[in-house]
Every structure is written in C-alpha cells, then in structure tokens.
Short mmCIF file of C-alpha atoms in Angstrom, two decimals:
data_model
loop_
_atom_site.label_atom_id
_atom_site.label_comp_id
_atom_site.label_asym_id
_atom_site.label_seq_id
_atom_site.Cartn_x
_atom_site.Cartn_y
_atom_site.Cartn_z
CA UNK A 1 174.36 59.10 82.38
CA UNK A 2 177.03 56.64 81.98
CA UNK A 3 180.22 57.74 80.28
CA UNK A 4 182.59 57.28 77.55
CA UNK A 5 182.61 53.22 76.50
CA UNK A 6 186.21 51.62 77.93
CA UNK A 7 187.65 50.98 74.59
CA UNK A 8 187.08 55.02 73.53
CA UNK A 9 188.85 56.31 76.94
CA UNK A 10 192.24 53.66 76.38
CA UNK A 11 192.59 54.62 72.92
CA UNK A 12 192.74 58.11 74.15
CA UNK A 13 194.88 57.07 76.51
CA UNK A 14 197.23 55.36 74.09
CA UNK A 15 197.27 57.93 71.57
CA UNK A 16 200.43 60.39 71.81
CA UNK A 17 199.30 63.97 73.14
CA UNK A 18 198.98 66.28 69.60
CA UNK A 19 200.44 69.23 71.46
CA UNK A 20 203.48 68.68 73.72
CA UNK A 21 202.86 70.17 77.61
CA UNK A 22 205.21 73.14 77.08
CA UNK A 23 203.35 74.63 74.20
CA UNK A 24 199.88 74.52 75.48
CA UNK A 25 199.92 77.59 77.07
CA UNK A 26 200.04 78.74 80.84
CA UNK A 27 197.65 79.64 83.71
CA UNK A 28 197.33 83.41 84.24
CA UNK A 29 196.57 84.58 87.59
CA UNK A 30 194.51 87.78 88.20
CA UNK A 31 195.65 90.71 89.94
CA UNK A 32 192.89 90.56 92.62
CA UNK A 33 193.75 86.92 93.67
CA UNK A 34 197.79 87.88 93.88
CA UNK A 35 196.27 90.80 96.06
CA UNK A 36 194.13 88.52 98.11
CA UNK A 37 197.37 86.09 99.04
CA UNK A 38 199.35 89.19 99.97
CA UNK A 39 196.47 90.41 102.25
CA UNK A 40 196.43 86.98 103.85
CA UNK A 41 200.57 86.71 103.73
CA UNK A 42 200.33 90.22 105.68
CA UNK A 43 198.07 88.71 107.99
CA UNK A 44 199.95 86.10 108.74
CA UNK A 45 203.27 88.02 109.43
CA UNK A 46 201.73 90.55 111.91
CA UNK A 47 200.05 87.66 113.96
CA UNK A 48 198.30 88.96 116.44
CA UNK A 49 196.17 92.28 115.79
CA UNK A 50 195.34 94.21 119.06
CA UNK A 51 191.37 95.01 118.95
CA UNK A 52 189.79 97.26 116.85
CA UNK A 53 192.70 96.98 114.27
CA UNK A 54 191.67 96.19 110.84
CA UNK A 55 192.84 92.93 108.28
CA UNK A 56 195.97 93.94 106.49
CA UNK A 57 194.48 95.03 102.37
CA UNK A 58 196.39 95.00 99.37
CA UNK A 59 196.72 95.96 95.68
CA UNK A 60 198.45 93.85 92.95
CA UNK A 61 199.64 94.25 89.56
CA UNK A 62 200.67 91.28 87.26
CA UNK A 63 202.54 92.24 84.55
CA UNK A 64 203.02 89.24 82.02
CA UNK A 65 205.36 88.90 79.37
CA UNK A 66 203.67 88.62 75.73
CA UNK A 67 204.27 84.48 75.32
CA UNK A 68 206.55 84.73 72.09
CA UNK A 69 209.09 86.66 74.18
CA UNK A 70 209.30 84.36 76.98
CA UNK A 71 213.49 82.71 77.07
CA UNK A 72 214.57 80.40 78.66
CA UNK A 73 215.36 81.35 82.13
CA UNK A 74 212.69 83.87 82.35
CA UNK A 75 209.63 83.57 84.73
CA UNK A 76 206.91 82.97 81.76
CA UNK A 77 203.72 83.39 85.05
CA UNK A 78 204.85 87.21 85.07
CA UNK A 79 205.91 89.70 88.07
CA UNK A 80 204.10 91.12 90.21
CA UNK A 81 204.23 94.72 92.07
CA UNK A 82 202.13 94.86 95.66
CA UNK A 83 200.90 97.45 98.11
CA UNK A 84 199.55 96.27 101.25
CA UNK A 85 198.42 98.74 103.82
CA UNK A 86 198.32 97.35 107.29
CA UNK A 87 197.40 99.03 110.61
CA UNK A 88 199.55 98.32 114.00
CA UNK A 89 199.41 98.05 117.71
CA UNK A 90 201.46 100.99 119.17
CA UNK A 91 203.74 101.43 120.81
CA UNK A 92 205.93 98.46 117.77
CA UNK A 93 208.95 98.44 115.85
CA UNK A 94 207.22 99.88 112.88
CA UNK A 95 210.37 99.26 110.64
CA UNK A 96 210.67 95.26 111.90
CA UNK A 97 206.73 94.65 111.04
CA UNK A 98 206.59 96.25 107.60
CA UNK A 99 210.33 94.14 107.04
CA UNK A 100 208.01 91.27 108.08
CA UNK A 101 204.89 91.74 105.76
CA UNK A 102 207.46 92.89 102.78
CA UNK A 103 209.14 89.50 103.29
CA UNK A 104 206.27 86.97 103.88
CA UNK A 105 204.19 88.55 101.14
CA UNK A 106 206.95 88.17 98.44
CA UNK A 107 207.50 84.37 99.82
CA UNK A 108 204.34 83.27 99.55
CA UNK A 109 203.24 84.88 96.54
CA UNK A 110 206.10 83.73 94.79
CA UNK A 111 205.26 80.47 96.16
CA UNK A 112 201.68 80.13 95.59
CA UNK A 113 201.37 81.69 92.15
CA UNK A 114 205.26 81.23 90.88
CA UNK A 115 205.59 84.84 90.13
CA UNK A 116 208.55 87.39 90.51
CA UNK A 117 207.60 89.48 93.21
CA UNK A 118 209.51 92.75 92.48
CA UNK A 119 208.13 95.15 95.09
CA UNK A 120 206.42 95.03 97.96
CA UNK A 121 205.05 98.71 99.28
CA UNK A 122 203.98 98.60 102.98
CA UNK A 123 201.78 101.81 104.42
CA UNK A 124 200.91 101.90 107.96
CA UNK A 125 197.58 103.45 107.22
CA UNK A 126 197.21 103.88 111.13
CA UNK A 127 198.11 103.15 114.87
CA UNK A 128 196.22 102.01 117.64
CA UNK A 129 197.83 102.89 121.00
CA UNK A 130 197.15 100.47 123.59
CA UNK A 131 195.29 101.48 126.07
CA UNK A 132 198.29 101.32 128.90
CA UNK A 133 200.38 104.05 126.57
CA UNK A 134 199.23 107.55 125.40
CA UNK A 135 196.83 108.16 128.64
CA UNK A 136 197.63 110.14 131.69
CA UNK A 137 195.87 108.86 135.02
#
C-alpha cells in the first residue's frame, strides 16, 4: 500500500506542532515492569547464585502525582517503593549483599524509568549453605 503523497507528509512537516512537547502528557510505567527491572537489578548485584538458589523477585508500587500538581522541580514519572526478596549462598555478608541489591535496584530503576526510588526493602527469603559448611564428616 503505498503511503501518504510527498507534498501531504512536508506540509506536516512544516506546519508548527498544535500542542507544545511539555503539555502532551507523559509515559506512565506500570508497577509490574518497575518490579521486573528491580528483579533483574537484584540479579545483577548478587552475580553469581550458588546452585539451587532461586532469581532474585520483586514487588513495585508507582505512586504518580495527579498531573495538575506537578512543579517545577518535582519528578512528574512518579516514585516508586520496592521489595525484592532474594535468596543467598551461605556462609555471606548478608548485610553487604542486601546494601548491594538496595543500591543497584534504586540506580537502575531510577535510570531506566526516571523515577524517585524512595525505598528499597530487601528479605533474604532463604540460605543455601554450601556444601563445604554446615556438614560434619
């Protein structure tokens, strides 16, 4: 099907946009893809996983601010509040790999979706003790 005759898409071109960039709204991002960076971010911080040790999850919430109160200075794609439950290799630093998830999860979802993240809840849901520790021979 051939498409729009030359002279129709230059005119367009030339013709001044009706509705200036700033005032034609925003993206929104759903909670369930801010939760499915922060699973990935969580992955990414804990590196390797020893066997048997499940993918980091996590739960989002995007709270956005109704557009007519947006100011100037404010974050107008919302904030967002995470909880990412992980499970570790034991013996760790517990305290040093949740710091880790907590920070890489607020980086790169404040990266990739240009949100405030103001929380970031880490659970160790479990440890795995590797198989040198926790046995007597």
């Amino acid at each position: 099907m051939p498409g729009p005759p030359a002279e129709d898409a230059r005119s367009r071109a030339e013709r001044p946009d009706p509705v200036p960039a700033a005032e034609r709204g925003s993206t929104v991002v759903a909670d369930l893809v801010v939760a499915k960076i922060a699973a990935r971010a969580a992955h990414e911080a804990l590196a390797r996983l020893p066997p048997g040790v499940l993918p980091p999850e996590a739960t989002a919430v995007v709270l956005l601010p109704p557009a007519r109160e947006v100011r100037a200075g404010e974050n107008p794609a919302g904030t967002a509040r995470i909880q990412v439950g992980v499970e570790l290799g034991y013996p760790t630093d517990i305290g040093g790999r949740c710091a880790a998830v907590r920070r890489r999860v607020a980086e790169r979802v404040g990266a990739l979706t240009g949100m405030a993240v103001h929380e970031v809840a880490v659970q160790v849901e479990r440890l795995h003790p590797s198989p040198a520790h926790g046995r007597t021979q």
